[in-house]
Coordinates of C-alpha atoms and ligand atoms in Angstrom, one line a residue:
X1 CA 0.2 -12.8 -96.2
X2 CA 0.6 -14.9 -99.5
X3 CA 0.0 -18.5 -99.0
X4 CA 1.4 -21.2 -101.1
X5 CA 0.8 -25.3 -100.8
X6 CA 3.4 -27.9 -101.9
X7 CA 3.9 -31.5 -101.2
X8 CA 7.6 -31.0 -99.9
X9 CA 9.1 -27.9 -98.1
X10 CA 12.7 -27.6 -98.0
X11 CA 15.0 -25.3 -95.2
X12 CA 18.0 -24.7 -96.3
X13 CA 19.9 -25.0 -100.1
X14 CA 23.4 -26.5 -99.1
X15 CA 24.3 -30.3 -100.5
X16 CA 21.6 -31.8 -98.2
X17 CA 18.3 -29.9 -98.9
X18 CA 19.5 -29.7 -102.7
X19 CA 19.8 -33.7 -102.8
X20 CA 16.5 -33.3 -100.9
X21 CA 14.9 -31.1 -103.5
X22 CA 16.1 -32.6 -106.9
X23 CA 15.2 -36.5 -105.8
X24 CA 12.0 -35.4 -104.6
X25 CA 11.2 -32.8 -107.6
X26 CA 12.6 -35.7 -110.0
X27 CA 9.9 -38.1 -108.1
X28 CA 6.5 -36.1 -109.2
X29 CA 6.5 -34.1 -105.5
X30 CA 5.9 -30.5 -106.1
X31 CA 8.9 -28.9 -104.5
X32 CA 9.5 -25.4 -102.4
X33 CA 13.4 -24.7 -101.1
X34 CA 13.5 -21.9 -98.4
X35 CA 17.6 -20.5 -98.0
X36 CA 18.0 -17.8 -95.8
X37 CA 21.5 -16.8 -98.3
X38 CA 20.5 -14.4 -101.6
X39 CA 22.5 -17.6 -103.1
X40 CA 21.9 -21.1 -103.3
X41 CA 24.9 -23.3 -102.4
X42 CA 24.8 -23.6 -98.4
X43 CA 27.9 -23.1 -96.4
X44 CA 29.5 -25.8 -98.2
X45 CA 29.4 -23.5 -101.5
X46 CA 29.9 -20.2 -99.8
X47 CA 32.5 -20.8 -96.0
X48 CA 33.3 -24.5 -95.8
X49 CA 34.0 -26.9 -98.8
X50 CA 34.3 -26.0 -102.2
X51 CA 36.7 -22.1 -100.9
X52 CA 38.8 -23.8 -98.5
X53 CA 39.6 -26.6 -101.2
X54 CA 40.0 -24.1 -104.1
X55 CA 42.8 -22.1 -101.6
X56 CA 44.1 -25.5 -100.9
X57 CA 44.9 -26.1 -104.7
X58 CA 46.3 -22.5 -105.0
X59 CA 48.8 -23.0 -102.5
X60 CA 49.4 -26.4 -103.7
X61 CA 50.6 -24.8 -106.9
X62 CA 52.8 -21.9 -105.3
X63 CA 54.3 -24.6 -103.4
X64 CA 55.1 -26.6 -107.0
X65 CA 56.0 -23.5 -108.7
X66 CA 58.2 -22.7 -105.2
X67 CA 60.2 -25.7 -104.8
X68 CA 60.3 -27.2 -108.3
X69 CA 63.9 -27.0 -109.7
X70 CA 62.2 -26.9 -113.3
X71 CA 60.5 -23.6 -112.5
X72 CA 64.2 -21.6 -111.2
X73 CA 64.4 -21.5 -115.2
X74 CA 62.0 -19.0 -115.3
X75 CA 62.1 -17.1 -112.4
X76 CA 62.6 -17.2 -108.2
X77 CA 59.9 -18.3 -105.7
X78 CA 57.7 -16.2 -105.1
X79 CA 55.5 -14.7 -102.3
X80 CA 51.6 -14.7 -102.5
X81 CA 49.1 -12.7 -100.4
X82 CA 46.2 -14.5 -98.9
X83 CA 43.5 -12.1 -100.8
X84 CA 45.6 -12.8 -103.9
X85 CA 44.9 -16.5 -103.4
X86 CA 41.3 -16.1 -102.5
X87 CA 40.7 -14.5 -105.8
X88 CA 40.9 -18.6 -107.4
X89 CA 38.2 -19.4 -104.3
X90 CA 35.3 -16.5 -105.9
X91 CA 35.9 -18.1 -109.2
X92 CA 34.8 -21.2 -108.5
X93 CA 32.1 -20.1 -106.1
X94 CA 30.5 -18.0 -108.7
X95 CA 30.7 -20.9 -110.9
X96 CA 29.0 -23.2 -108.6
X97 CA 26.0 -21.0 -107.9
X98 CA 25.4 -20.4 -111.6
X99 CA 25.1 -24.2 -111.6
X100 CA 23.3 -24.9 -109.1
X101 CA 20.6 -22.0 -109.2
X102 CA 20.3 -23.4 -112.6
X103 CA 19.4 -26.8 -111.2
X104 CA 16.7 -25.3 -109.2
X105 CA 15.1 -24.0 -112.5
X106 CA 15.6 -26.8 -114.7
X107 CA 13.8 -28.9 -112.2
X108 CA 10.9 -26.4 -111.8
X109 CA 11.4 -25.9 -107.8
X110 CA 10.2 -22.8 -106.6
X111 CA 13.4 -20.9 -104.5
X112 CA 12.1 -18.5 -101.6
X113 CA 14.8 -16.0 -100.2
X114 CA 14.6 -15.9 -96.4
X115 CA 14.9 -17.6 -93.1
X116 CA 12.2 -19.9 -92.7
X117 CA 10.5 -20.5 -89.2
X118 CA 7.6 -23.2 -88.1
X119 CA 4.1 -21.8 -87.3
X120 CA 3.1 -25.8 -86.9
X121 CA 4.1 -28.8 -88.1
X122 CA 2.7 -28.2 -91.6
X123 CA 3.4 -25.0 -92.3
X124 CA 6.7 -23.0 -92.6
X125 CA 6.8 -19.0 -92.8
X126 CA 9.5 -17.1 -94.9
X127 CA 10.9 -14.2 -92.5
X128 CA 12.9 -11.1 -94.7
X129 CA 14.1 -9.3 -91.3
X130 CA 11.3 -9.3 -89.0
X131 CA 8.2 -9.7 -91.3
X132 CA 6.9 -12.5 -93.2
X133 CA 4.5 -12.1 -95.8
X134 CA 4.7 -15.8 -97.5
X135 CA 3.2 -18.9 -96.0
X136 CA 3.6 -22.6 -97.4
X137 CA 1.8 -25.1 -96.2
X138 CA 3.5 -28.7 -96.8
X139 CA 3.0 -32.3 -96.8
X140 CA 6.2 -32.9 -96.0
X141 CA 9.2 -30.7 -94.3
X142 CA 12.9 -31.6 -94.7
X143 CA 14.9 -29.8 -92.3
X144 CA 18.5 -29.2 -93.6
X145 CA 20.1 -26.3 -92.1
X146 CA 23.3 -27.1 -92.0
X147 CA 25.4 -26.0 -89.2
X148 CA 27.7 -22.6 -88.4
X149 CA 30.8 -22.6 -85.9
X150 CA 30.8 -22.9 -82.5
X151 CA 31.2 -19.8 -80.8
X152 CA 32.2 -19.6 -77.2
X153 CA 31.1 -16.4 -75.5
X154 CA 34.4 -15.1 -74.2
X155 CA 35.9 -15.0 -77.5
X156 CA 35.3 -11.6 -79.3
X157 CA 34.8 -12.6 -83.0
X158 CA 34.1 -8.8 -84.0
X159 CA 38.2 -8.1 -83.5
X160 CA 39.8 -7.7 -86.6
X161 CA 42.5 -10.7 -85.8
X162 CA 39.9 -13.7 -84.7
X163 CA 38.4 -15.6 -87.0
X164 CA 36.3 -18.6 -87.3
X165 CA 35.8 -21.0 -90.1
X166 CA 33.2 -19.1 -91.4
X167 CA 34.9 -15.6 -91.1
X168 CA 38.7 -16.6 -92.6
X169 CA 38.0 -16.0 -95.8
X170 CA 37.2 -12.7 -94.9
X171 CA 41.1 -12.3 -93.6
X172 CA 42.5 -9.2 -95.7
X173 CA 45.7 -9.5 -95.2
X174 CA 49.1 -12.4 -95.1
X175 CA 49.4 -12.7 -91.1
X176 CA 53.2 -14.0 -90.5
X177 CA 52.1 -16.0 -87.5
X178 CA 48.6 -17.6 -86.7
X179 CA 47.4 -19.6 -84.1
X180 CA 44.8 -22.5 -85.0
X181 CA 43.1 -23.3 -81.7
X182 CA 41.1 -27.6 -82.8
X183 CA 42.9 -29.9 -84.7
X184 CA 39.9 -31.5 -86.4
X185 CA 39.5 -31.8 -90.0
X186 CA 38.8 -28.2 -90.5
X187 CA 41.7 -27.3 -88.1
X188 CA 44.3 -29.2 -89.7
X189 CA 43.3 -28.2 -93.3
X190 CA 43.7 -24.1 -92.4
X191 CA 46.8 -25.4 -90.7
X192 CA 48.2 -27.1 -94.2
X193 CA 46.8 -23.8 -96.2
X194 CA 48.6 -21.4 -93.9
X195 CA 52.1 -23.0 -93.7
X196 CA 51.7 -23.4 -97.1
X197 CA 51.7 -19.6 -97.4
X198 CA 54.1 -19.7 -95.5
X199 CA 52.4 -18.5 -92.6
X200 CA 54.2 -19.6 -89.0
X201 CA 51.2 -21.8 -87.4
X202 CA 50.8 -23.0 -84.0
X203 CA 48.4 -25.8 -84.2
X204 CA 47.1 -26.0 -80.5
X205 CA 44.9 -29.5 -80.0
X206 CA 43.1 -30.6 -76.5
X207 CA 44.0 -34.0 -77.4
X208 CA 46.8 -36.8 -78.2
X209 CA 47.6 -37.3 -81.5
X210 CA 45.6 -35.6 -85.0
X211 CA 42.7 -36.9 -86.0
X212 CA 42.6 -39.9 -84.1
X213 CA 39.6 -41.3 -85.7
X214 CA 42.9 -42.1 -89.0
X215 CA 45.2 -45.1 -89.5
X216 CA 47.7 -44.4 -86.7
X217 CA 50.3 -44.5 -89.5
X218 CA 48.6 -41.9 -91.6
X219 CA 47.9 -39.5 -88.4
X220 CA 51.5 -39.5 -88.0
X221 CA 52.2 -38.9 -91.6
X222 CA 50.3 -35.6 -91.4
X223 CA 51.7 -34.3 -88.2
X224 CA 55.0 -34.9 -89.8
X225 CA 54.3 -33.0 -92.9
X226 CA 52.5 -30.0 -91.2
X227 CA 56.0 -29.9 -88.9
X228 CA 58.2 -30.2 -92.4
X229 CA 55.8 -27.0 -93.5
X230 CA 56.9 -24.9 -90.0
X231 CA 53.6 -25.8 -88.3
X232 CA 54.0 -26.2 -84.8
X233 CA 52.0 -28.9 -83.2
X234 CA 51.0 -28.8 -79.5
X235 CA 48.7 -31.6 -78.0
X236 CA 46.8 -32.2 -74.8
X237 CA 46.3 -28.0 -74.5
X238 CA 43.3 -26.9 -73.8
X239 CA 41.6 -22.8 -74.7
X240 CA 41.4 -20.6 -71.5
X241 CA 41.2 -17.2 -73.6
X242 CA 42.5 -15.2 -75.9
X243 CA 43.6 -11.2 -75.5
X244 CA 43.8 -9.4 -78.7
X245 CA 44.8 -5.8 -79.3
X246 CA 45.8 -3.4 -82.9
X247 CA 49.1 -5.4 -83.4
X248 CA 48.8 -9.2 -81.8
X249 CA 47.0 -11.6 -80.3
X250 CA 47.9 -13.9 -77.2
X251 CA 46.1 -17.0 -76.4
X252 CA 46.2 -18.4 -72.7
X253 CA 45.7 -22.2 -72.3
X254 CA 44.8 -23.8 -69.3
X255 CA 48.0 -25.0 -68.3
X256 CA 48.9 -21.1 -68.3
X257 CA 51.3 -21.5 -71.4
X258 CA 50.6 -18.0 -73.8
X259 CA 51.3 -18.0 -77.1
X260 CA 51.4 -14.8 -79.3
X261 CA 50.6 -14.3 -83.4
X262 CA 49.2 -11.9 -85.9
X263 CA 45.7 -13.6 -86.2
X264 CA 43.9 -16.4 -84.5
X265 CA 41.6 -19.1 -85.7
X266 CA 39.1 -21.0 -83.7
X267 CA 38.4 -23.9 -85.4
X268 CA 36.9 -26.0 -82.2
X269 CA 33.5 -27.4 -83.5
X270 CA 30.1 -26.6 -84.9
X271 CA 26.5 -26.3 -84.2
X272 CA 23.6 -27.5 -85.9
X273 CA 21.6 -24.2 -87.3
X274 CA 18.2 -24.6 -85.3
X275 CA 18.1 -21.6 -83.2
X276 CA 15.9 -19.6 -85.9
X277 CA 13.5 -22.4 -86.7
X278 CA 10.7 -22.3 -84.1
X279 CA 11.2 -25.7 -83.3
X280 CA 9.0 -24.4 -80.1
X281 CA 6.1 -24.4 -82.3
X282 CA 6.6 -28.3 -83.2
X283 CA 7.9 -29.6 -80.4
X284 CA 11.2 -30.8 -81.4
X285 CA 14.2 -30.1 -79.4
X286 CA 17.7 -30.6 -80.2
X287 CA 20.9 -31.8 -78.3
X288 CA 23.3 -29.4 -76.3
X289 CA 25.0 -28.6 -79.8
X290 CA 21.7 -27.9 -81.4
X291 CA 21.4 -30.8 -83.7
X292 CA 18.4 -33.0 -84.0
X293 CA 17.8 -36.6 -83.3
X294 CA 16.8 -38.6 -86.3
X295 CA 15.3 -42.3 -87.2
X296 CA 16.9 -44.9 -89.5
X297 CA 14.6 -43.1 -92.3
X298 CA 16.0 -39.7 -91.4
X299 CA 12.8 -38.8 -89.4
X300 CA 12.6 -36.5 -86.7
X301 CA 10.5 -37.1 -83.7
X302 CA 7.8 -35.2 -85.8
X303 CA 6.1 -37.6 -88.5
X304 CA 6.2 -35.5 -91.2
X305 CA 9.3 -33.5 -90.7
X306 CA 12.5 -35.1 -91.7
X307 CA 16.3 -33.9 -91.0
X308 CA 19.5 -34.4 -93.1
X309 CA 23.0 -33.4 -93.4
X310 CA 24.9 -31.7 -90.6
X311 CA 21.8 -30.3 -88.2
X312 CA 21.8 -34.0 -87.6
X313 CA 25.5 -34.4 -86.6
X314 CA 28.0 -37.2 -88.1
X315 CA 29.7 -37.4 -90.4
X316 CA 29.2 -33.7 -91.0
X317 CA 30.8 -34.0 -94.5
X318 CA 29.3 -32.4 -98.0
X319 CA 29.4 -35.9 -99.3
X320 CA 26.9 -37.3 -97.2
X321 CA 24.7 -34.6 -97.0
X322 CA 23.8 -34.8 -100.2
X323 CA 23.0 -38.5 -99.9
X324 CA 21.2 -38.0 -97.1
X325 CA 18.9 -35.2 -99.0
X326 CA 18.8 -37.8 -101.3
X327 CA 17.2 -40.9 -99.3
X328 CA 14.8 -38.2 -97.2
X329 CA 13.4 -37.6 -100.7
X330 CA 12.9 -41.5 -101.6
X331 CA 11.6 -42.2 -98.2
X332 CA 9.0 -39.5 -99.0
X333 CA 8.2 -40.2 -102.8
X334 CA 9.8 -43.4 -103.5
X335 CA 10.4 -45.9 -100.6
X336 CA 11.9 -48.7 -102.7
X337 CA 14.7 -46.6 -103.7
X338 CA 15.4 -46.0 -100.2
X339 CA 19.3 -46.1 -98.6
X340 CA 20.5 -45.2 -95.6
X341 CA 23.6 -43.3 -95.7
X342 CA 26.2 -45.4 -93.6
X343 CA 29.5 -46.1 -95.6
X344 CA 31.2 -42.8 -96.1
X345 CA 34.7 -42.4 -96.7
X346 CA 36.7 -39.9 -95.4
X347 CA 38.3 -37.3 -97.4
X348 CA 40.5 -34.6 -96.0
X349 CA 42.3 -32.0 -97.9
X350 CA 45.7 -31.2 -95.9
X351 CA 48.7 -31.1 -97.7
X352 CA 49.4 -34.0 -98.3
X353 CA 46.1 -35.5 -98.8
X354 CA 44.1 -38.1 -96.8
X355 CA 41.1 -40.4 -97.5
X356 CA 40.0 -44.0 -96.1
X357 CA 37.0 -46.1 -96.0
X358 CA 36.9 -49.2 -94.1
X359 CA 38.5 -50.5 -91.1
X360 CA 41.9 -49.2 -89.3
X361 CA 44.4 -51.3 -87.6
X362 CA 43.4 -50.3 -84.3
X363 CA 39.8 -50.9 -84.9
X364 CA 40.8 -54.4 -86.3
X365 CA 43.6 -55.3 -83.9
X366 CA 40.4 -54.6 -81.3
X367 CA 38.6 -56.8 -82.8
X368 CA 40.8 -59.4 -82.6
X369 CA 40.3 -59.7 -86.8
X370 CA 43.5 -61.9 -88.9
X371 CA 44.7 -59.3 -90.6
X372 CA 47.7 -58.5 -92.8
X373 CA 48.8 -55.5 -94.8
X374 CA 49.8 -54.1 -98.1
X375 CA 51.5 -50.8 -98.8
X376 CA 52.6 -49.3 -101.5
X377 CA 55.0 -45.6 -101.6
X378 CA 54.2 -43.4 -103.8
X379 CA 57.7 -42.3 -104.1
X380 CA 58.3 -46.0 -106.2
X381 CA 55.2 -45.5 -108.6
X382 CA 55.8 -44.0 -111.8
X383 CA 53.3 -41.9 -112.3
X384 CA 54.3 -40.4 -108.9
X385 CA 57.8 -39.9 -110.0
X386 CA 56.7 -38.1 -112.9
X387 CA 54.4 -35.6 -111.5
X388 CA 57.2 -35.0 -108.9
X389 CA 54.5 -35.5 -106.2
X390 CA 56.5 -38.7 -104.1
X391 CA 55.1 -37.9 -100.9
X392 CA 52.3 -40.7 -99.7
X393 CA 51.3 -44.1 -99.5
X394 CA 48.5 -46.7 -100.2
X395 CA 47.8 -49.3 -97.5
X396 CA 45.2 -52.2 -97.8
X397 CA 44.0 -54.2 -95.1
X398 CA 43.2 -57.4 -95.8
X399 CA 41.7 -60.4 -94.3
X400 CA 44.7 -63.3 -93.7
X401 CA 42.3 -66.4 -94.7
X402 CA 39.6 -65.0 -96.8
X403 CA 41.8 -62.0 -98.7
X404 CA 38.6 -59.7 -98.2
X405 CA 39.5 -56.1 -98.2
X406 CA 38.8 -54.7 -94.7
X407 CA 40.0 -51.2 -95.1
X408 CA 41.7 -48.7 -97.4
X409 CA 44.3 -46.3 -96.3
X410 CA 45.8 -43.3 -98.5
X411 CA 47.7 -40.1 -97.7
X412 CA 49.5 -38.4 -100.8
X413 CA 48.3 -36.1 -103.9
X414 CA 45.1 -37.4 -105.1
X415 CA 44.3 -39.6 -102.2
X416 CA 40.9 -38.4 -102.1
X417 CA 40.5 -39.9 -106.1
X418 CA 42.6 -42.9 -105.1
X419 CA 41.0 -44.3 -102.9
X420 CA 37.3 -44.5 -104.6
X421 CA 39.2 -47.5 -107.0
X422 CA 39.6 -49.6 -103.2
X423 CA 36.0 -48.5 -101.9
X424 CA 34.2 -49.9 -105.4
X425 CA 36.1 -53.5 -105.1
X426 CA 35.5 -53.2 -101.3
X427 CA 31.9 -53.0 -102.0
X428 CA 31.3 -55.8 -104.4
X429 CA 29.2 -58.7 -102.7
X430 CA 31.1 -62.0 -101.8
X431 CA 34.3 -63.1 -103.4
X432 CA 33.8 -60.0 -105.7
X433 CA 35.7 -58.7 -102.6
X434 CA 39.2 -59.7 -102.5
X435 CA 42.9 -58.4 -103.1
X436 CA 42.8 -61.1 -105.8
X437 CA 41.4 -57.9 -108.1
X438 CA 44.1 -56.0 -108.2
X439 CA 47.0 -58.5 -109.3
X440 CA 44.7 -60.1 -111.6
X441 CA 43.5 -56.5 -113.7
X442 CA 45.5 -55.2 -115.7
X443 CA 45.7 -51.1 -114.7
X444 CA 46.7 -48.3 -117.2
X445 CA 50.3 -47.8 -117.1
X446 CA 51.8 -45.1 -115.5
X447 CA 48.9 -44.3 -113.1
X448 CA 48.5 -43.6 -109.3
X449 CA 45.9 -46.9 -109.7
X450 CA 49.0 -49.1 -109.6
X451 CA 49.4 -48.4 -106.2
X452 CA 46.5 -51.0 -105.8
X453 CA 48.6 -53.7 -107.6
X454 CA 52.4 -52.8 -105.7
X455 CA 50.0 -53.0 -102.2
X456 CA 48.4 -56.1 -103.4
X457 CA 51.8 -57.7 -104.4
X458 CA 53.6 -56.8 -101.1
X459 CA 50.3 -57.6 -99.0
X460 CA 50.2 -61.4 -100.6
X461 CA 54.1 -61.3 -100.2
X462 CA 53.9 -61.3 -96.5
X463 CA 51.1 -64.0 -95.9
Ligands
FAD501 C1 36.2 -25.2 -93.8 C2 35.3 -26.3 -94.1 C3 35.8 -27.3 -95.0 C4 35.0 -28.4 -95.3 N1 35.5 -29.3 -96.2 C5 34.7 -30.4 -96.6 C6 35.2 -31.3 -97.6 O1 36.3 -31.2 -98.1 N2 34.4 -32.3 -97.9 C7 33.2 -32.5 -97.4 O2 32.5 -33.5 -97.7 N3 32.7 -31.6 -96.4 C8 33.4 -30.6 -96.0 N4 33.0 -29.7 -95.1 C9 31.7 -29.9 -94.5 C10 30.5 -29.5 -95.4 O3 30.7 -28.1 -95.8 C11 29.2 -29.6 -94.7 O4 29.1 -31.0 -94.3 C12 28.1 -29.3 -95.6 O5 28.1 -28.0 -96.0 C13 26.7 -29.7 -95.0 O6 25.7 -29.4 -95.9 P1 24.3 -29.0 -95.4 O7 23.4 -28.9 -96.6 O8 23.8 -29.9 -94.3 O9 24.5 -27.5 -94.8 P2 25.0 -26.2 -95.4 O10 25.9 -26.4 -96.5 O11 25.5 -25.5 -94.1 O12 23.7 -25.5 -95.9 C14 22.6 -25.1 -95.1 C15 22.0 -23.8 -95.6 O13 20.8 -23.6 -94.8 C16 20.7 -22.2 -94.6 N5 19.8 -22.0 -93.4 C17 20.1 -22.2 -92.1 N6 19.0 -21.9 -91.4 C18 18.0 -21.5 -92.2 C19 16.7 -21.1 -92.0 N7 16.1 -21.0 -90.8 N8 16.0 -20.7 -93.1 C20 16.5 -20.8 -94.4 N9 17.8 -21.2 -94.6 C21 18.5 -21.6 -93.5 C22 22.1 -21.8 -94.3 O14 22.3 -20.4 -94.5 C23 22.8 -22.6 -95.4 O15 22.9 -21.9 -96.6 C24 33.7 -28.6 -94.7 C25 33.3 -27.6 -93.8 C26 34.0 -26.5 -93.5 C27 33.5 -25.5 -92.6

């Protein structure tokens, strides 16, 4: 067996252990990254993030070129097939992996392919099927796995009409009908992507009211717009099972209602990848969803092993993980720079869009916090009106006495953009902070950053 020493063993090339890699490689460390993929990228780059959002932007432009008047100039709506769609998704894929193996290169980090596994706390073997024949011993290990769907066992993902998160984009054909079974972030933006299409979904949730964890306001806003779409929404249903055959499948909830469609999707939560890493052999051991339990300075239970992105659970986004790759790194070769990962805003790609960051009105009504509010409509801002795109809203909330910024709300086409001009005022230290920003800037003219200004105006209007 070859054996090879570093200062800092990576697991896993998704956002996390490539934040992990480059902060560290960039601080002096000599760096190894282990993927068990042929390409780097991680399930963000290959399953999750960047194909579902490249489909997402497809179908937002069949829906433009749809339901635009402008477009009946030049010809009638017209009918996409999911593969057809999917084609956009490889192209950016490919593009990312150029990128990013480039990275790797540039930055002089050695890339091994296979699944890596612990012989002891120090040293991790590379497995290629059932053999390993490389060794790396390491100062340092950063554990960042990721996580894959959760499967339950009487569900038969082999059948050519089930899929999972991971699986969809392997769907070959347009189904007519689809059940989603888990509204959660991933649930609802299949949900938007399919109705989109034009696909009949039934969007089956065990609980109250769509991502409830949202402005109450904005959670209603989506469950209104997936309904406009055709998506039927059902709450407070739980899975019992699901028959499938050549032609259907029916899922059985456990109130006994059956539904029936052409494909299924279980999109009902994730595990943390462990099961592979001979944790055994270290003595770590993970929660009942196999994630792992980490310190303040992302550090497992082991001294020198450290765990980021979503083995370790929330938020579970791309955006963090990378951060978090990032501070494992400075914790390991530069302490000062050290930051814990804690603000993250939340982005999700339904049609229309959502992001926020801060405080809801629930959360602050709890909390017994003077409050008032701001909105602005999309359908009144200019820029909004010219890029035909009227559906959304901005909504600040704001403190009564002290005009601090408590929380920024956004649903609408390029929420997810919008909101990052809130978040950057929200941040600033002391009276930095306040709605007073955005009536005293002046903001390009016609832009979606208005918004900020029209909430502003109406917030101050009602103190
Ligand atoms: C459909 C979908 C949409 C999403 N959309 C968004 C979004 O819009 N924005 C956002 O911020 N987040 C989004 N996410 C979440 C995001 O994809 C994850 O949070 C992110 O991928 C986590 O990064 P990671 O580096 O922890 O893990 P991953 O990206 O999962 O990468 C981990 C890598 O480690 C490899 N690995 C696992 N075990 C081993 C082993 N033993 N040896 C070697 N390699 C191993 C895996 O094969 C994988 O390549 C989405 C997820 C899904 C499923």
């Amino acid at each position: 067996m070859a054996d090879y020493h570093y200062d800092v063993v990576i697991i896993g090339a998704g956002p996390a252990g490539e934040g992990a890699a480059m902060n560290a490689a960039k601080n002096g460390k000599k760096v190894a990254i282990v993927e068990d993929k042929q390409m780097v990228g991680g399930n963000c780059t290959h399953w999750g993030t960047i194909p579902s959002k490249a489909l997402r932007h497809a179908v937002k432009q069949i829906i433009s070129f749809n339901t635009n008047p402008m477009f009946r100039e030049i010809g009638e709506p017209r009918w996409f097939s999911f593969p057809q769609v999917l084609k956009n998704a490889e192209r950016v894929i490919s593009k990312q992996v150029k990128l990013r193996t480039e990275f790797y290169g540039r930055n002089r980090i050695s890339v091994y392919t296979g699944q890596a596994r612990f012989a002891d706390a120090h040293t991790v073997d590379v497995y290629t099927g059932t053999q390993s024949n490389t060794r790396l011993h390491a100062e340092q290990v950063v554990i960042a796995t990721g996580s894959s769907p959760w499967r339950p066992k009487n569900i038969d993902f082999n059948h050519p009409r089930i899929y999972d998160s991971d699986t969809i984009l392997q769907l070959e054909h347009t189904p007519r009908t689809m059940i989603i079974y888990g509204a959660g972030v991933i649930g609802c933006e299949y949900a938007s992507i399919f109705s989109g299409l034009g696909v009949k979904v039934d969007l089956i949730h065990p609980g109250d009211r769509l991502l409830n964890f949202l402005d109450d306001e904005i959670s209603d806003a989506l469950s209104y717009h997936l309904r406009d779409k055709g998506a039927l929404i059902r709450h407070n249903e739980q899975f019992d099972s699901v028959q499938s055959n050549e032609r259907y499948v029916t899922m059985t909830m456990a109130s006994g209602k059956k539904v029936k469609a052409d494909a299924f999707l279980w999109a009902a939560g994730r595990s943390g990848n462990t099961s592979h890493l001979g944790l055994e052999s270290i003595g770590l051991t993970t929660n009942s969803r196999g994630q792992l339990e980490v310190d303040k300075e992302y550090r497992t239970a082991v001294e020198n092993i450290y765990a980021v992105g979503d083995v370790i659970g929330w938020p579970s986004l791309a955006s963090a993980a990378y951060d978090q790759g990032r501070a494992a790194a400075a914790q390991i070769s530069a302490p000062e720079d050290f930051n814990f990962v804690d603000s993250v805003p939340t982005g999700i790609y339904t049609i229309p869009e959502i992001s926020s960051v801060g405080k809801t009105e629930r959360q602050l009504t709890e909390e017994k916090v003077p409050y008032e509010v701001g909105q602005a409509f999309f359908k009144n801002i200019a820029r909004a009106q010219i890029t035909a795109e009227g559906v959304g809203m901005l909504k600040i909330l704001f403190h009564r006495q002290t005009l601090q910024i408590l929380g920024i709300h956004c649903f609408g086409d390029q929420a997810a953009e919008i909101v990052h001009i809130g978040q950057a005022i929200m941040e600033q230290p002391g009276e930095g902070n306040t709605l007073k920003y955005f009536v005293n800037t002046t903001f390009n003219y016609p832009t979606m950053a208005e918004a900020y200004r029209v909430a502003a105006l109406n917030g101050l209007n009602r103190l």
